[in-house]
């Protein structure tokens, strides 16, 4: 038995933000981030539409990137005071992820993070409110997924929350909100989406319902990401849809060790963060080579390569063509080829090697490892991470 869950309604296309007018309810709380939605006028428009729908509206602003437990608790308290029957989260991944967690503590004030950290163990939501998500970046697809990442800065832990209860009720995928993304963010979030689709397609729990979404997303991202990066508006709109399709696939097919490694290297080093999308982009070619030792995975990578018309007649040739194509995409998007080169070398070589055993252990223990085609040993994971640091070939 498997489950496939998506939002009840998904509005897409230019101007779809206006659908907020048709939500039925009495009170809406709008959760947003640091200011771009306000600056570009989308927040005001959203509030006006909700008022047109006859709702009383309150704002919860300034959710930080990588939202904290404190922000979640503050937001949940604001919700308990205001008692909304709609939670409307808009912006990048962070405000939407934060709002998903606030929702849980709004409806269940006595629950704790420790209680909901176990995947798929949430209490039944929608007792008090429904959830509408409106993304402004084209990558995380949190508007359609069952996931949210919250950071406990005191303990230095990221809580990856996973439960179909937090899959939104309504997603509004309006490309106008993504038009304002800077080029670098477009590149990183776009390769995050590419990684979602590829990992979902080779995941051990991929199925007939997730495969077509993943494949089509890969084709669209392959066609449109570079154009979107170069400022083409149509390609930017297409990327907004493509990342959402990739999200529908991975919310149900889960991910793999590219994400395990990105999660656990992201904040591990003192020189600075390795941004999620860039980390995925750098690690993906290495992990494909490693995973392709698994026969089923190799066949699936070859299917992807064929689907996007890459050259090759044998499985091996097609897998290698896919790896080369992804490296080429990274280069064209000005994403570094390895951690050593990342942001001019902010991740210190000595520190990387010192922390390698611990980071490798954490990556193996990450929630995304379980659905990867191969489960790496400690030694293999260390070798994989070293290959990602020095841009070495994978031969194991
Ligand atoms: Fe991701």
Tab-separated table of C-alpha atoms and ligand atoms in Angstrom:
chain	number	residue	atom	x	y	z
A	1	UNK	CA	0.000	0.000	0.000
A	2	UNK	CA	1.207	3.496	-0.786
A	3	UNK	CA	-0.291	6.924	-0.365
A	4	UNK	CA	-0.262	9.822	-2.845
A	5	UNK	CA	-1.297	13.193	-1.416
A	6	UNK	CA	-1.472	16.639	-2.997
A	7	UNK	CA	-3.285	19.904	-2.180
A	8	UNK	CA	-7.031	19.791	-2.821
A	9	UNK	CA	-6.770	22.778	-5.192
A	10	UNK	CA	-3.887	24.213	-7.138
A	11	UNK	CA	-4.306	27.528	-8.957
A	12	UNK	CA	-1.583	28.380	-11.444
A	13	UNK	CA	-0.765	30.926	-14.097
A	14	UNK	CA	-0.308	34.684	-14.151
A	15	UNK	CA	-2.795	36.463	-11.938
A	16	UNK	CA	-3.837	33.375	-9.985
A	17	UNK	CA	-3.081	35.223	-6.723
A	18	UNK	CA	-6.530	36.727	-7.228
A	19	UNK	CA	-8.053	33.357	-6.288
A	20	UNK	CA	-7.621	34.449	-2.665
A	21	UNK	CA	-10.867	36.355	-3.241
A	22	UNK	CA	-12.706	33.051	-3.379
A	23	UNK	CA	-11.503	31.487	-0.132
A	24	UNK	CA	-14.393	30.885	2.229
A	25	UNK	CA	-13.779	31.863	5.827
A	26	UNK	CA	-13.948	34.498	8.546
A	27	UNK	CA	-10.364	35.219	9.533
A	28	UNK	CA	-7.040	34.803	7.756
A	29	UNK	CA	-3.530	35.187	9.130
A	30	UNK	CA	-0.927	35.947	6.467
A	31	UNK	CA	2.581	34.663	7.246
A	32	UNK	CA	5.417	36.311	5.292
A	33	UNK	CA	9.192	36.746	5.341
A	34	UNK	CA	11.520	39.707	5.404
A	35	UNK	CA	9.977	42.145	2.980
A	36	UNK	CA	10.223	41.313	-0.744
A	37	UNK	CA	6.526	40.390	-0.892
A	38	UNK	CA	5.716	43.716	0.752
A	39	UNK	CA	8.183	45.715	-1.366
A	40	UNK	CA	6.807	44.393	-4.636
A	41	UNK	CA	3.197	44.955	-3.562
A	42	UNK	CA	2.140	41.307	-3.418
A	43	UNK	CA	1.408	41.398	0.301
A	44	UNK	CA	-0.979	44.346	-0.066
A	45	UNK	CA	-2.693	42.630	-2.977
A	46	UNK	CA	-3.100	39.404	-1.019
A	47	UNK	CA	-4.560	41.265	1.966
A	48	UNK	CA	-6.982	43.169	-0.287
A	49	UNK	CA	-8.183	39.964	-1.965
A	50	UNK	CA	-8.744	38.293	1.410
A	51	UNK	CA	-10.731	41.323	2.587
A	52	UNK	CA	-12.769	41.122	-0.612
A	53	UNK	CA	-13.500	37.537	0.396
A	54	UNK	CA	-15.053	39.007	3.534
A	55	UNK	CA	-12.288	38.014	5.902
A	56	UNK	CA	-10.667	39.825	8.778
A	57	UNK	CA	-6.908	39.768	8.134
A	58	UNK	CA	-3.900	39.813	10.436
A	59	UNK	CA	-0.219	39.729	9.417
A	60	UNK	CA	2.635	37.728	10.884
A	61	UNK	CA	5.729	39.262	9.285
A	62	UNK	CA	9.512	38.878	9.287
A	63	UNK	CA	9.909	35.110	9.332
A	64	UNK	CA	13.694	34.702	8.964
A	65	UNK	CA	15.498	32.410	6.484
A	66	UNK	CA	15.913	28.940	8.068
A	67	UNK	CA	13.103	29.709	10.544
A	68	UNK	CA	13.664	29.031	14.245
A	69	UNK	CA	11.648	27.175	16.865
A	70	UNK	CA	11.092	30.561	18.590
A	71	UNK	CA	9.536	32.082	15.461
A	72	UNK	CA	7.271	29.056	15.115
A	73	UNK	CA	6.130	29.343	18.745
A	74	UNK	CA	5.562	33.106	18.418
A	75	UNK	CA	3.493	32.559	15.297
A	76	UNK	CA	1.470	29.776	16.927
A	77	UNK	CA	0.724	32.116	19.861
A	78	UNK	CA	-0.384	34.872	17.437
A	79	UNK	CA	-2.694	32.317	15.818
A	80	UNK	CA	-4.127	31.213	19.170
A	81	UNK	CA	-4.861	34.877	20.014
A	82	UNK	CA	-6.420	35.693	16.617
A	83	UNK	CA	-8.078	32.308	15.901
A	84	UNK	CA	-7.900	32.311	12.087
A	85	UNK	CA	-9.687	29.692	10.004
A	86	UNK	CA	-7.218	30.248	7.141
A	87	UNK	CA	-3.442	30.322	7.343
A	88	UNK	CA	-2.066	31.974	4.206
A	89	UNK	CA	1.719	31.639	3.863
A	90	UNK	CA	3.512	33.489	1.106
A	91	UNK	CA	7.137	33.944	0.060
A	92	UNK	CA	10.173	31.671	-0.220
A	93	UNK	CA	10.389	28.286	1.444
A	94	UNK	CA	11.024	29.735	4.897
A	95	UNK	CA	7.750	31.541	5.740
A	96	UNK	CA	5.733	28.653	4.286
A	97	UNK	CA	7.714	26.044	6.242
A	98	UNK	CA	7.417	28.133	9.418
A	99	UNK	CA	3.661	28.554	8.937
A	100	UNK	CA	3.204	24.786	8.518
A	101	UNK	CA	4.844	24.206	11.913
A	102	UNK	CA	2.889	27.113	13.497
A	103	UNK	CA	-0.276	25.407	12.288
A	104	UNK	CA	0.538	22.259	14.293
A	105	UNK	CA	1.185	24.230	17.521
A	106	UNK	CA	-1.860	26.436	16.906
A	107	UNK	CA	-4.126	23.406	16.798
A	108	UNK	CA	-2.194	21.396	19.426
A	109	UNK	CA	-0.596	23.856	21.907
A	110	UNK	CA	0.578	21.064	24.206
A	111	UNK	CA	2.528	19.105	21.621
A	112	UNK	CA	6.342	19.400	21.399
A	113	UNK	CA	8.891	19.300	18.587
A	114	UNK	CA	10.207	16.034	20.010
A	115	UNK	CA	6.739	14.508	19.583
A	116	UNK	CA	6.336	15.490	15.938
A	117	UNK	CA	9.915	14.841	14.824
A	118	UNK	CA	8.998	11.204	14.117
A	119	UNK	CA	7.956	11.158	10.435
A	120	UNK	CA	4.235	10.733	9.761
A	121	UNK	CA	3.236	10.927	13.435
A	122	UNK	CA	1.292	14.211	13.490
A	123	UNK	CA	-2.038	14.732	15.188
A	124	UNK	CA	-4.954	15.343	12.789
A	125	UNK	CA	-4.888	18.935	11.563
A	126	UNK	CA	-7.694	21.089	10.087
A	127	UNK	CA	-9.586	21.192	13.381
A	128	UNK	CA	-9.209	24.992	13.435
A	129	UNK	CA	-7.799	26.158	10.111
A	130	UNK	CA	-7.009	25.334	6.526
A	131	UNK	CA	-3.745	26.233	4.832
A	132	UNK	CA	-3.007	28.135	1.611
A	133	UNK	CA	0.590	28.401	0.326
A	134	UNK	CA	1.862	30.900	-2.257
A	135	UNK	CA	5.520	30.438	-3.318
A	136	UNK	CA	7.698	33.313	-4.578
A	137	UNK	CA	10.781	31.214	-5.401
A	138	UNK	CA	10.974	28.333	-7.859
A	139	UNK	CA	12.577	25.454	-6.002
A	140	UNK	CA	11.468	24.069	-2.647
A	141	UNK	CA	7.871	23.387	-3.768
A	142	UNK	CA	6.838	23.491	-0.118
A	143	UNK	CA	3.420	24.700	-1.385
A	144	UNK	CA	2.628	21.116	-2.388
A	145	UNK	CA	4.792	19.012	-0.074
A	146	UNK	CA	4.351	17.241	3.245
A	147	UNK	CA	7.626	18.710	4.546
A	148	UNK	CA	8.891	21.611	6.627
A	149	UNK	CA	12.360	22.307	8.016
A	150	UNK	CA	12.646	24.162	11.332
A	151	UNK	CA	15.954	24.982	13.052
A	152	UNK	CA	16.652	24.764	16.785
A	153	UNK	CA	19.555	27.209	17.041
A	154	UNK	CA	20.237	26.390	20.723
A	155	UNK	CA	20.716	22.714	20.045
A	156	UNK	CA	22.153	23.273	16.551
A	157	UNK	CA	19.593	20.835	15.117
A	158	UNK	CA	17.406	21.050	12.029
A	159	UNK	CA	14.028	19.395	12.508
A	160	UNK	CA	12.847	18.011	9.174
A	161	UNK	CA	9.103	17.649	9.752
A	162	UNK	CA	7.267	15.216	7.488
A	163	UNK	CA	3.568	14.393	7.496
A	164	UNK	CA	0.752	14.521	4.941
A	165	UNK	CA	-1.238	16.543	7.499
A	166	UNK	CA	0.921	19.574	6.583
A	167	UNK	CA	0.420	19.227	2.829
A	168	UNK	CA	-1.421	22.522	2.120
A	169	UNK	CA	-5.111	22.586	1.165
A	170	UNK	CA	-4.634	25.201	-1.524
A	171	UNK	CA	-1.505	26.132	-3.506
A	172	UNK	CA	-1.354	29.273	-5.640
A	173	UNK	CA	1.493	29.053	-8.145
A	174	UNK	CA	1.503	32.519	-9.698
A	175	UNK	CA	4.614	33.185	-11.830
A	176	UNK	CA	4.405	36.945	-11.217
A	177	UNK	CA	5.690	36.390	-7.681
A	178	UNK	CA	8.801	34.636	-8.999
A	179	UNK	CA	9.646	37.332	-11.559
A	180	UNK	CA	11.584	39.296	-8.970
A	181	UNK	CA	14.031	36.499	-8.050
A	182	UNK	CA	17.691	37.503	-8.478
A	183	UNK	CA	19.739	35.397	-10.967
A	184	UNK	CA	21.772	33.525	-8.347
A	185	UNK	CA	18.652	32.515	-6.415
A	186	UNK	CA	17.093	31.402	-9.718
A	187	UNK	CA	20.112	29.166	-10.410
A	188	UNK	CA	20.304	27.620	-6.942
A	189	UNK	CA	16.581	27.025	-6.460
A	190	UNK	CA	16.296	25.713	-10.025
A	191	UNK	CA	18.983	23.094	-9.467
A	192	UNK	CA	17.327	22.199	-6.154
A	193	UNK	CA	14.174	21.460	-8.174
A	194	UNK	CA	16.189	19.423	-10.712
A	195	UNK	CA	17.621	17.403	-7.825
A	196	UNK	CA	14.123	16.849	-6.385
A	197	UNK	CA	12.890	15.449	-9.692
A	198	UNK	CA	15.911	13.212	-10.350
A	199	UNK	CA	16.054	11.866	-6.781
A	200	UNK	CA	12.293	11.228	-6.838
A	201	UNK	CA	12.602	9.308	-10.128
A	202	UNK	CA	15.280	6.922	-8.830
A	203	UNK	CA	13.930	6.718	-5.253
A	204	UNK	CA	13.162	3.201	-4.027
A	205	UNK	CA	9.547	4.298	-3.424
A	206	UNK	CA	8.999	5.962	-6.809
A	207	UNK	CA	5.765	4.736	-8.401
A	208	UNK	CA	3.489	5.123	-11.427
A	209	UNK	CA	1.929	8.220	-9.851
A	210	UNK	CA	5.222	10.046	-9.230
A	211	UNK	CA	7.249	9.021	-12.321
A	212	UNK	CA	5.451	11.142	-14.940
A	213	UNK	CA	5.620	14.228	-12.718
A	214	UNK	CA	9.345	13.751	-12.131
A	215	UNK	CA	10.187	13.121	-15.796
A	216	UNK	CA	8.194	16.049	-17.099
A	217	UNK	CA	9.698	18.345	-14.475
A	218	UNK	CA	13.206	17.259	-15.505
A	219	UNK	CA	12.452	18.009	-19.159
A	220	UNK	CA	11.054	21.446	-18.349
A	221	UNK	CA	13.938	22.375	-16.037
A	222	UNK	CA	16.460	21.164	-18.606
A	223	UNK	CA	14.818	23.349	-21.246
A	224	UNK	CA	14.067	26.455	-19.224
A	225	UNK	CA	16.372	26.941	-16.244
A	226	UNK	CA	19.218	28.599	-18.145
A	227	UNK	CA	16.784	30.839	-20.039
A	228	UNK	CA	15.085	31.777	-16.774
A	229	UNK	CA	18.517	32.540	-15.280
A	230	UNK	CA	19.192	34.814	-18.261
A	231	UNK	CA	15.957	36.733	-17.565
A	232	UNK	CA	13.472	35.162	-20.024
A	233	UNK	CA	10.031	35.752	-18.470
A	234	UNK	CA	8.269	32.826	-20.166
A	235	UNK	CA	11.013	30.462	-19.065
A	236	UNK	CA	10.752	31.904	-15.546
A	237	UNK	CA	7.024	31.120	-15.534
A	238	UNK	CA	7.669	27.617	-16.847
A	239	UNK	CA	10.235	27.025	-14.076
A	240	UNK	CA	7.634	28.012	-11.482
A	241	UNK	CA	5.407	25.190	-12.730
A	242	UNK	CA	8.271	22.738	-13.202
A	243	UNK	CA	9.513	23.080	-9.618
A	244	UNK	CA	5.954	22.495	-8.412
A	245	UNK	CA	5.637	19.290	-10.476
A	246	UNK	CA	8.973	18.143	-9.050
A	247	UNK	CA	7.549	18.860	-5.586
A	248	UNK	CA	4.458	16.751	-6.237
A	249	UNK	CA	6.769	13.911	-7.231
A	250	UNK	CA	9.157	14.076	-4.283
A	251	UNK	CA	6.519	14.765	-1.645
A	252	UNK	CA	5.223	11.285	-2.485
A	253	UNK	CA	8.344	9.477	-3.768
A	254	UNK	CA	10.779	11.024	-1.246
A	255	UNK	CA	14.404	11.929	-2.001
A	256	UNK	CA	17.916	10.469	-1.730
A	257	UNK	CA	21.444	11.067	-0.461
A	258	UNK	CA	22.116	14.235	-2.465
A	259	UNK	CA	19.701	15.815	-0.026
A	260	UNK	CA	21.146	13.897	2.953
A	261	UNK	CA	24.572	15.345	2.126
A	262	UNK	CA	23.240	18.851	1.436
A	263	UNK	CA	21.328	18.875	4.752
A	264	UNK	CA	24.309	17.793	6.815
A	265	UNK	CA	27.042	19.844	5.093
A	266	UNK	CA	24.877	22.991	4.859
A	267	UNK	CA	25.692	24.525	8.241
A	268	UNK	CA	28.580	22.284	9.365
A	269	UNK	CA	31.535	24.572	8.634
A	270	UNK	CA	32.672	27.855	10.156
A	271	UNK	CA	33.451	29.563	6.812
A	272	UNK	CA	29.760	29.921	5.955
A	273	UNK	CA	26.677	28.047	4.818
A	274	UNK	CA	26.693	25.925	1.700
A	275	UNK	CA	23.375	27.094	0.238
A	276	UNK	CA	20.931	24.190	-0.197
A	277	UNK	CA	20.435	24.419	-3.964
A	278	UNK	CA	24.120	24.940	-4.719
A	279	UNK	CA	25.047	21.975	-2.502
A	280	UNK	CA	22.578	19.748	-4.377
A	281	UNK	CA	23.864	20.981	-7.729
A	282	UNK	CA	27.463	20.152	-6.827
A	283	UNK	CA	26.732	16.731	-5.288
A	284	UNK	CA	24.191	15.424	-7.822
A	285	UNK	CA	26.675	14.339	-10.561
A	286	UNK	CA	28.809	12.458	-7.987
A	287	UNK	CA	25.829	10.704	-6.421
A	288	UNK	CA	24.470	9.653	-9.836
A	289	UNK	CA	27.779	7.944	-10.582
A	290	UNK	CA	27.729	6.230	-7.166
A	291	UNK	CA	24.070	5.168	-7.409
A	292	UNK	CA	24.499	3.876	-10.964
A	293	UNK	CA	26.306	0.812	-9.567
A	294	UNK	CA	22.757	-0.241	-8.670
A	295	UNK	CA	21.243	-1.795	-11.779
A	296	UNK	CA	17.725	-0.424	-11.347
A	297	UNK	CA	18.999	3.082	-10.629
A	298	UNK	CA	21.313	2.995	-13.666
A	299	UNK	CA	18.380	2.041	-15.900
A	300	UNK	CA	16.314	4.891	-14.473
A	301	UNK	CA	19.074	7.468	-15.006
A	302	UNK	CA	19.375	6.176	-18.574
A	303	UNK	CA	15.610	6.654	-19.030
A	304	UNK	CA	15.980	10.264	-17.885
A	305	UNK	CA	18.856	10.815	-20.331
A	306	UNK	CA	16.798	9.384	-23.207
A	307	UNK	CA	13.768	11.440	-22.211
A	308	UNK	CA	15.769	14.667	-22.594
A	309	UNK	CA	17.388	13.467	-25.839
A	310	UNK	CA	20.947	12.999	-24.617
A	311	UNK	CA	23.275	10.873	-26.787
A	312	UNK	CA	24.209	7.275	-25.977
A	313	UNK	CA	23.083	3.749	-26.786
A	314	UNK	CA	24.104	1.716	-23.738
A	315	UNK	CA	22.903	2.330	-20.185
A	316	UNK	CA	26.412	3.325	-19.163
A	317	UNK	CA	26.783	5.842	-21.987
A	318	UNK	CA	23.416	7.390	-21.161
A	319	UNK	CA	24.213	7.662	-17.440
A	320	UNK	CA	27.512	9.372	-18.271
A	321	UNK	CA	25.738	11.705	-20.709
A	322	UNK	CA	23.318	12.715	-17.933
A	323	UNK	CA	26.210	13.416	-15.551
A	324	UNK	CA	27.997	15.535	-18.164
A	325	UNK	CA	24.814	17.433	-18.990
A	326	UNK	CA	24.228	18.313	-15.328
A	327	UNK	CA	27.827	19.504	-14.967
A	328	UNK	CA	27.329	21.626	-18.068
A	329	UNK	CA	24.154	23.123	-16.597
A	330	UNK	CA	25.986	23.978	-13.356
A	331	UNK	CA	28.727	25.692	-15.319
A	332	UNK	CA	26.281	27.709	-17.399
A	333	UNK	CA	24.579	28.842	-14.172
A	334	UNK	CA	27.892	29.806	-12.545
A	335	UNK	CA	27.565	27.162	-9.840
A	336	UNK	CA	30.909	25.822	-8.558
A	337	UNK	CA	31.928	22.300	-9.525
A	338	UNK	CA	33.040	21.347	-5.996
A	339	UNK	CA	32.996	22.490	-2.361
A	340	UNK	CA	36.674	23.580	-2.498
A	341	UNK	CA	35.787	26.164	-5.147
A	342	UNK	CA	32.474	27.163	-3.548
A	343	UNK	CA	32.129	30.948	-3.074
A	344	UNK	CA	35.847	31.437	-3.666
A	345	UNK	CA	36.888	28.772	-1.151
A	346	UNK	CA	35.020	29.669	2.043
A	347	UNK	CA	34.966	26.039	3.234
A	348	UNK	CA	38.398	25.401	4.745
A	349	UNK	CA	40.131	22.203	3.598
A	350	UNK	CA	41.550	21.315	7.026
A	351	UNK	CA	38.226	21.851	8.799
A	352	UNK	CA	36.412	19.840	6.120
A	353	UNK	CA	38.734	16.881	6.599
A	354	UNK	CA	38.567	17.104	10.396
A	355	UNK	CA	34.786	17.104	10.429
A	356	UNK	CA	34.437	14.530	7.628
A	357	UNK	CA	33.714	11.426	9.795
A	358	UNK	CA	31.022	13.232	11.802
A	359	UNK	CA	29.386	14.872	8.768
A	360	UNK	CA	29.396	11.532	6.915
A	361	UNK	CA	27.769	9.800	9.901
A	362	UNK	CA	25.098	12.497	10.101
A	363	UNK	CA	24.424	12.289	6.354
A	364	UNK	CA	23.904	8.524	6.539
A	365	UNK	CA	21.452	9.114	9.402
A	366	UNK	CA	19.480	11.767	7.493
A	367	UNK	CA	15.803	11.067	6.779
A	368	UNK	CA	16.444	11.165	2.999
A	369	UNK	CA	18.926	8.262	3.006
A	370	UNK	CA	16.302	5.532	3.393
A	371	UNK	CA	14.816	5.944	-0.086
A	372	UNK	CA	18.167	6.228	-1.928
A	373	UNK	CA	18.951	3.360	-4.347
A	374	UNK	CA	22.146	2.471	-2.412
A	375	UNK	CA	22.713	2.828	1.333
A	376	UNK	CA	26.307	4.008	1.740
A	377	UNK	CA	28.677	2.664	4.390
A	378	UNK	CA	30.600	5.152	6.531
A	379	UNK	CA	33.658	4.662	4.299
A	380	UNK	CA	31.654	5.187	1.093
A	381	UNK	CA	29.970	8.332	2.421
A	382	UNK	CA	33.338	9.793	3.421
A	383	UNK	CA	34.669	9.032	-0.068
A	384	UNK	CA	31.584	10.599	-1.652
A	385	UNK	CA	31.989	13.780	0.398
A	386	UNK	CA	35.705	13.958	-0.432
A	387	UNK	CA	34.849	13.582	-4.123
A	388	UNK	CA	32.422	16.499	-3.724
A	389	UNK	CA	35.092	18.590	-1.999
A	390	UNK	CA	37.925	17.966	-4.484
A	391	UNK	CA	35.827	17.201	-7.599
A	392	UNK	CA	37.233	13.662	-7.795
A	393	UNK	CA	35.872	10.838	-9.914
A	394	UNK	CA	33.687	8.166	-8.296
A	395	UNK	CA	34.788	4.567	-8.902
A	396	UNK	CA	33.078	2.615	-6.144
B	1	LIG	FE1	15.673	20.452	-1.788
